[in-house]
PDB file of C-alpha atoms in Angstrom:
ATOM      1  CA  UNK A   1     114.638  68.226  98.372  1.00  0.00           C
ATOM      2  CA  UNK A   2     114.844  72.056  99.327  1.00  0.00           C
ATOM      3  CA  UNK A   3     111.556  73.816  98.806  1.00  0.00           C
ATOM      4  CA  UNK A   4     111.307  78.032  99.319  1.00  0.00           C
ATOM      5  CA  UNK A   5     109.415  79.398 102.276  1.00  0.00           C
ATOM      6  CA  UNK A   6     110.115  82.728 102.151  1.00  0.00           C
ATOM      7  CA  UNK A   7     111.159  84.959  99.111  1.00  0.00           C
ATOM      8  CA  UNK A   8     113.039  87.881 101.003  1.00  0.00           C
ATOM      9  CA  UNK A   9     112.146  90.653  98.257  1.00  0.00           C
ATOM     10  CA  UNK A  10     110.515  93.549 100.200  1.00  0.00           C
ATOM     11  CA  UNK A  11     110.312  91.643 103.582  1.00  0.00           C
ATOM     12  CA  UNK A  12     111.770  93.900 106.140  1.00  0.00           C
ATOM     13  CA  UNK A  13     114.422  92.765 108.287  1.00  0.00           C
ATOM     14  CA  UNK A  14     112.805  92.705 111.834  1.00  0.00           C
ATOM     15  CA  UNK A  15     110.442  90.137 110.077  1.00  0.00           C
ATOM     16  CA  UNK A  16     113.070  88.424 108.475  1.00  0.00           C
ATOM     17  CA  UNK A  17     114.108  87.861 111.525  1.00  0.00           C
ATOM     18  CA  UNK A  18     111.332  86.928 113.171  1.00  0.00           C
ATOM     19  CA  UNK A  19     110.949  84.475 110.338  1.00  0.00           C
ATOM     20  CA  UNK A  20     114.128  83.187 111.511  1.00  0.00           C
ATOM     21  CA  UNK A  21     113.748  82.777 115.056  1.00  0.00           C
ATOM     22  CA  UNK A  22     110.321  81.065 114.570  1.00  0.00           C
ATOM     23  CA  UNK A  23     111.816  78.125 113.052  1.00  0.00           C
ATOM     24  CA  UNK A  24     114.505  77.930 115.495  1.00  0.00           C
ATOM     25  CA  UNK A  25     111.849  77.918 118.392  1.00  0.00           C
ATOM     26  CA  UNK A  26     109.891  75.145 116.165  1.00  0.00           C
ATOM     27  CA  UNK A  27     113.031  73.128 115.064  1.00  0.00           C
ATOM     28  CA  UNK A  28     112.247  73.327 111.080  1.00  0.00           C
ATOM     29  CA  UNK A  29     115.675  72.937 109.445  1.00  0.00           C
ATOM     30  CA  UNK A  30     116.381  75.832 106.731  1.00  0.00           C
ATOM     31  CA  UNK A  31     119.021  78.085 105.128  1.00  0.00           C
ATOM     32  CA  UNK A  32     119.046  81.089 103.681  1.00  0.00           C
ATOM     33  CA  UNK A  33     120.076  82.431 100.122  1.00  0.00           C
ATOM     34  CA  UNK A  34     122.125  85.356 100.041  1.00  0.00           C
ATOM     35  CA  UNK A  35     120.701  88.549  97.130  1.00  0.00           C
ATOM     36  CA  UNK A  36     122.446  88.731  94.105  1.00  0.00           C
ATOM     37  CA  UNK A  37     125.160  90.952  93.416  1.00  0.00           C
ATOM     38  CA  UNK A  38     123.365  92.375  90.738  1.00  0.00           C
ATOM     39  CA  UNK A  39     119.571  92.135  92.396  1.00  0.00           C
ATOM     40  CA  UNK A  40     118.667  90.263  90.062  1.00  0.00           C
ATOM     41  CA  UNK A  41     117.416  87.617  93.364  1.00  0.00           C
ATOM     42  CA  UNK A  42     116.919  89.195  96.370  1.00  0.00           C
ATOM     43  CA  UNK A  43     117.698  85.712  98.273  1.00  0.00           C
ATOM     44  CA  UNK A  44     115.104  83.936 100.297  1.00  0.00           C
ATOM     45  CA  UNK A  45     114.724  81.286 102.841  1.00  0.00           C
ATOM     46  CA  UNK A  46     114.386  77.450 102.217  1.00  0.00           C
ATOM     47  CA  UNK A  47     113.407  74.564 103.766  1.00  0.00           C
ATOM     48  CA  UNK A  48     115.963  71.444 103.906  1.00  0.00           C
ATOM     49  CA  UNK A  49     113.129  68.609 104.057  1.00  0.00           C
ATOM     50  CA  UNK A  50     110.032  68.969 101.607  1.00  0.00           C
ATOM     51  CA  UNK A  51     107.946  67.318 104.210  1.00  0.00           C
ATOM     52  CA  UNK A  52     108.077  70.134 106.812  1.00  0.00           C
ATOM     53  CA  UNK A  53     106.695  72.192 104.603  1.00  0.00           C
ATOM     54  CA  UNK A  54     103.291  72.095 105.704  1.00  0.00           C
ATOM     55  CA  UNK A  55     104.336  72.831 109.123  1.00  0.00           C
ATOM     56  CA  UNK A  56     106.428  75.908 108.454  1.00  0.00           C
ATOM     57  CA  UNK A  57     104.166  77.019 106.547  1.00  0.00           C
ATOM     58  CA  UNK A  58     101.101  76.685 109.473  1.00  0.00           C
ATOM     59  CA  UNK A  59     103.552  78.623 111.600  1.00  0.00           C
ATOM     60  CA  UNK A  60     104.576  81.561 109.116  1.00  0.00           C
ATOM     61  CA  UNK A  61     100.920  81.941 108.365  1.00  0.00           C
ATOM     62  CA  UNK A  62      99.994  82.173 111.668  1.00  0.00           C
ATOM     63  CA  UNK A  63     102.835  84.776 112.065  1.00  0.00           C
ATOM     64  CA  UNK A  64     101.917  86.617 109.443  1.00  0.00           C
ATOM     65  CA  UNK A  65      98.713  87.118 110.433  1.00  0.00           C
ATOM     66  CA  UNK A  66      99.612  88.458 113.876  1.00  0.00           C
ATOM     67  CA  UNK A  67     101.658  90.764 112.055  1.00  0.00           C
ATOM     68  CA  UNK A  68      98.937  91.867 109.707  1.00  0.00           C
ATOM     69  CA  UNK A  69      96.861  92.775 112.836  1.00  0.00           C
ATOM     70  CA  UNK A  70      99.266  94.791 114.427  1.00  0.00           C
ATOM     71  CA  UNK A  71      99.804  97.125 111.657  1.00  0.00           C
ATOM     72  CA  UNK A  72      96.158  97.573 110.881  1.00  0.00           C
ATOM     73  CA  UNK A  73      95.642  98.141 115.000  1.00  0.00           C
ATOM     74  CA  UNK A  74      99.210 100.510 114.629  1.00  0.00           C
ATOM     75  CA  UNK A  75      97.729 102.503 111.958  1.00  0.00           C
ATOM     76  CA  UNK A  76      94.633 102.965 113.167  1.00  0.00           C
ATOM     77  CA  UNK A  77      96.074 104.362 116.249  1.00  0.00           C
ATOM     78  CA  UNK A  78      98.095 106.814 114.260  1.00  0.00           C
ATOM     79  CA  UNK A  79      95.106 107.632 112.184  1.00  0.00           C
ATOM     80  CA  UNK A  80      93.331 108.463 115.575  1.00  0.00           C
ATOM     81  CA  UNK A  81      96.082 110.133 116.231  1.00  0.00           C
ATOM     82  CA  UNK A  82      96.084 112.374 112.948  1.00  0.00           C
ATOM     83  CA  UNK A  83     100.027 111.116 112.279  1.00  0.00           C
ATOM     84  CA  UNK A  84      99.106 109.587 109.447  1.00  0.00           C
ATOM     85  CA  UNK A  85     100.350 111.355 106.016  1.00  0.00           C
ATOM     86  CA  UNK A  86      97.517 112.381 103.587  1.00  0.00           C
ATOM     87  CA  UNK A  87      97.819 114.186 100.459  1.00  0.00           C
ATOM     88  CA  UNK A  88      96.834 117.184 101.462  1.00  0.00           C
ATOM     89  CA  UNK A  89      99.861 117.258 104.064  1.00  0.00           C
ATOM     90  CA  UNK A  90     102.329 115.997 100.900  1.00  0.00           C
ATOM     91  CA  UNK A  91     100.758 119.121  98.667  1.00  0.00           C
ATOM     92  CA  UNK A  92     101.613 121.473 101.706  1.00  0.00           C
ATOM     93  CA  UNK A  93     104.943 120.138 101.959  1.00  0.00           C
ATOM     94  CA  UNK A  94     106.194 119.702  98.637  1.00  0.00           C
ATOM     95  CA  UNK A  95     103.389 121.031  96.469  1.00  0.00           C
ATOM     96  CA  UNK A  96     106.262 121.153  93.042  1.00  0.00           C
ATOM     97  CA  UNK A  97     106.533 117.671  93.128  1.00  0.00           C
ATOM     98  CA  UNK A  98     103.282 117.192  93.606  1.00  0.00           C
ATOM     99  CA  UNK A  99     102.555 119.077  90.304  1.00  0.00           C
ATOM    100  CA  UNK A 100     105.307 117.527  88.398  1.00  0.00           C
ATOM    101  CA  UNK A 101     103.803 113.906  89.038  1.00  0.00           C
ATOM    102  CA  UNK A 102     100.464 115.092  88.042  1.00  0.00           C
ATOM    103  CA  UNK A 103     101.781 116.594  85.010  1.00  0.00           C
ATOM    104  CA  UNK A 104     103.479 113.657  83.936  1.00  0.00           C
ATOM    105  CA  UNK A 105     100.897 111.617  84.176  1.00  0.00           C
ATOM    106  CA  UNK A 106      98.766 113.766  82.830  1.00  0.00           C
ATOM    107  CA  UNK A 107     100.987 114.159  79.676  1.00  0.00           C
ATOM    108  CA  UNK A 108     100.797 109.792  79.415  1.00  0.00           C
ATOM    109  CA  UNK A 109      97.574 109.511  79.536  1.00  0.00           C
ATOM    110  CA  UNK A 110      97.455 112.255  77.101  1.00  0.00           C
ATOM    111  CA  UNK A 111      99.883 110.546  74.981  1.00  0.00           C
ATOM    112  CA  UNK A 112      97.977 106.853  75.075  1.00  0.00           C
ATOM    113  CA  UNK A 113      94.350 108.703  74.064  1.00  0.00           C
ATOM    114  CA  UNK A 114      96.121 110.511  71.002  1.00  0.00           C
ATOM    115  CA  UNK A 115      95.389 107.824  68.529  1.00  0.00           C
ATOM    116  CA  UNK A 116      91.471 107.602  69.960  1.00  0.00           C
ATOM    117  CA  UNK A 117      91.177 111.611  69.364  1.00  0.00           C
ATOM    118  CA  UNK A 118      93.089 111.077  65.609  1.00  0.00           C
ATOM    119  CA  UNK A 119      90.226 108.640  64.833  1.00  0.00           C
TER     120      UNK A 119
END
């Protein structure tokens, strides 16, 4: 019986890929679901046995954790850097937008407490 591995909502494709070519290299049989027309399913990958499960599963978590590192090392390096955005660098940029988000969610929070300030 088929059994997900992968849900391929938000997953980028360089690691989809990578995703891909890791079970190649390890021989796990899968296929891949296509996204919806509609995205209402963004499509995913599956396994064709149930019992390789565990295996593919040792791999992509392995994977995934080498990937983890290397973004925390990659942003620390732009962090050291100083390429990493703040807000301060977003409020010099577009300082209107800024505002407007503020003020919207300024004017919800507003709205929720109305019925606490009515009491």
């Amino acid at each position: 019986m088929a059994r997900l591995l992968l849900n391929l909502r938000n997953v980028p494709e360089d690691e989809a890929h990578d995703v891909r070519t890791l079970l190649d290299r390890n021989a796990i049989e899968y296929y891949e679901t296509p996204p919806s027309r509609w995205g209402i399913s963004m499509g995913g990958i599956w396994l064709r046995e149930d019992d390789q499960y565990a295996r593919a599963r040792a791999v992509l978590d392995e994977y995934q954790g080498e990937r983890a590192s290397r973004a925390r090392e990659d942003y620390k390096e732009r962090k050291r850097r100083g390429q990493v955005e703040t807000i301060a660098d977003v409020l010099r940029r577009r300082p209107i937008e800024l505002l407007a988000y503020a003020a919207v969610v300024a004017g919800i929070i507003a709205l929720m407490m109305w019925p606490v300030w009515m009491l």
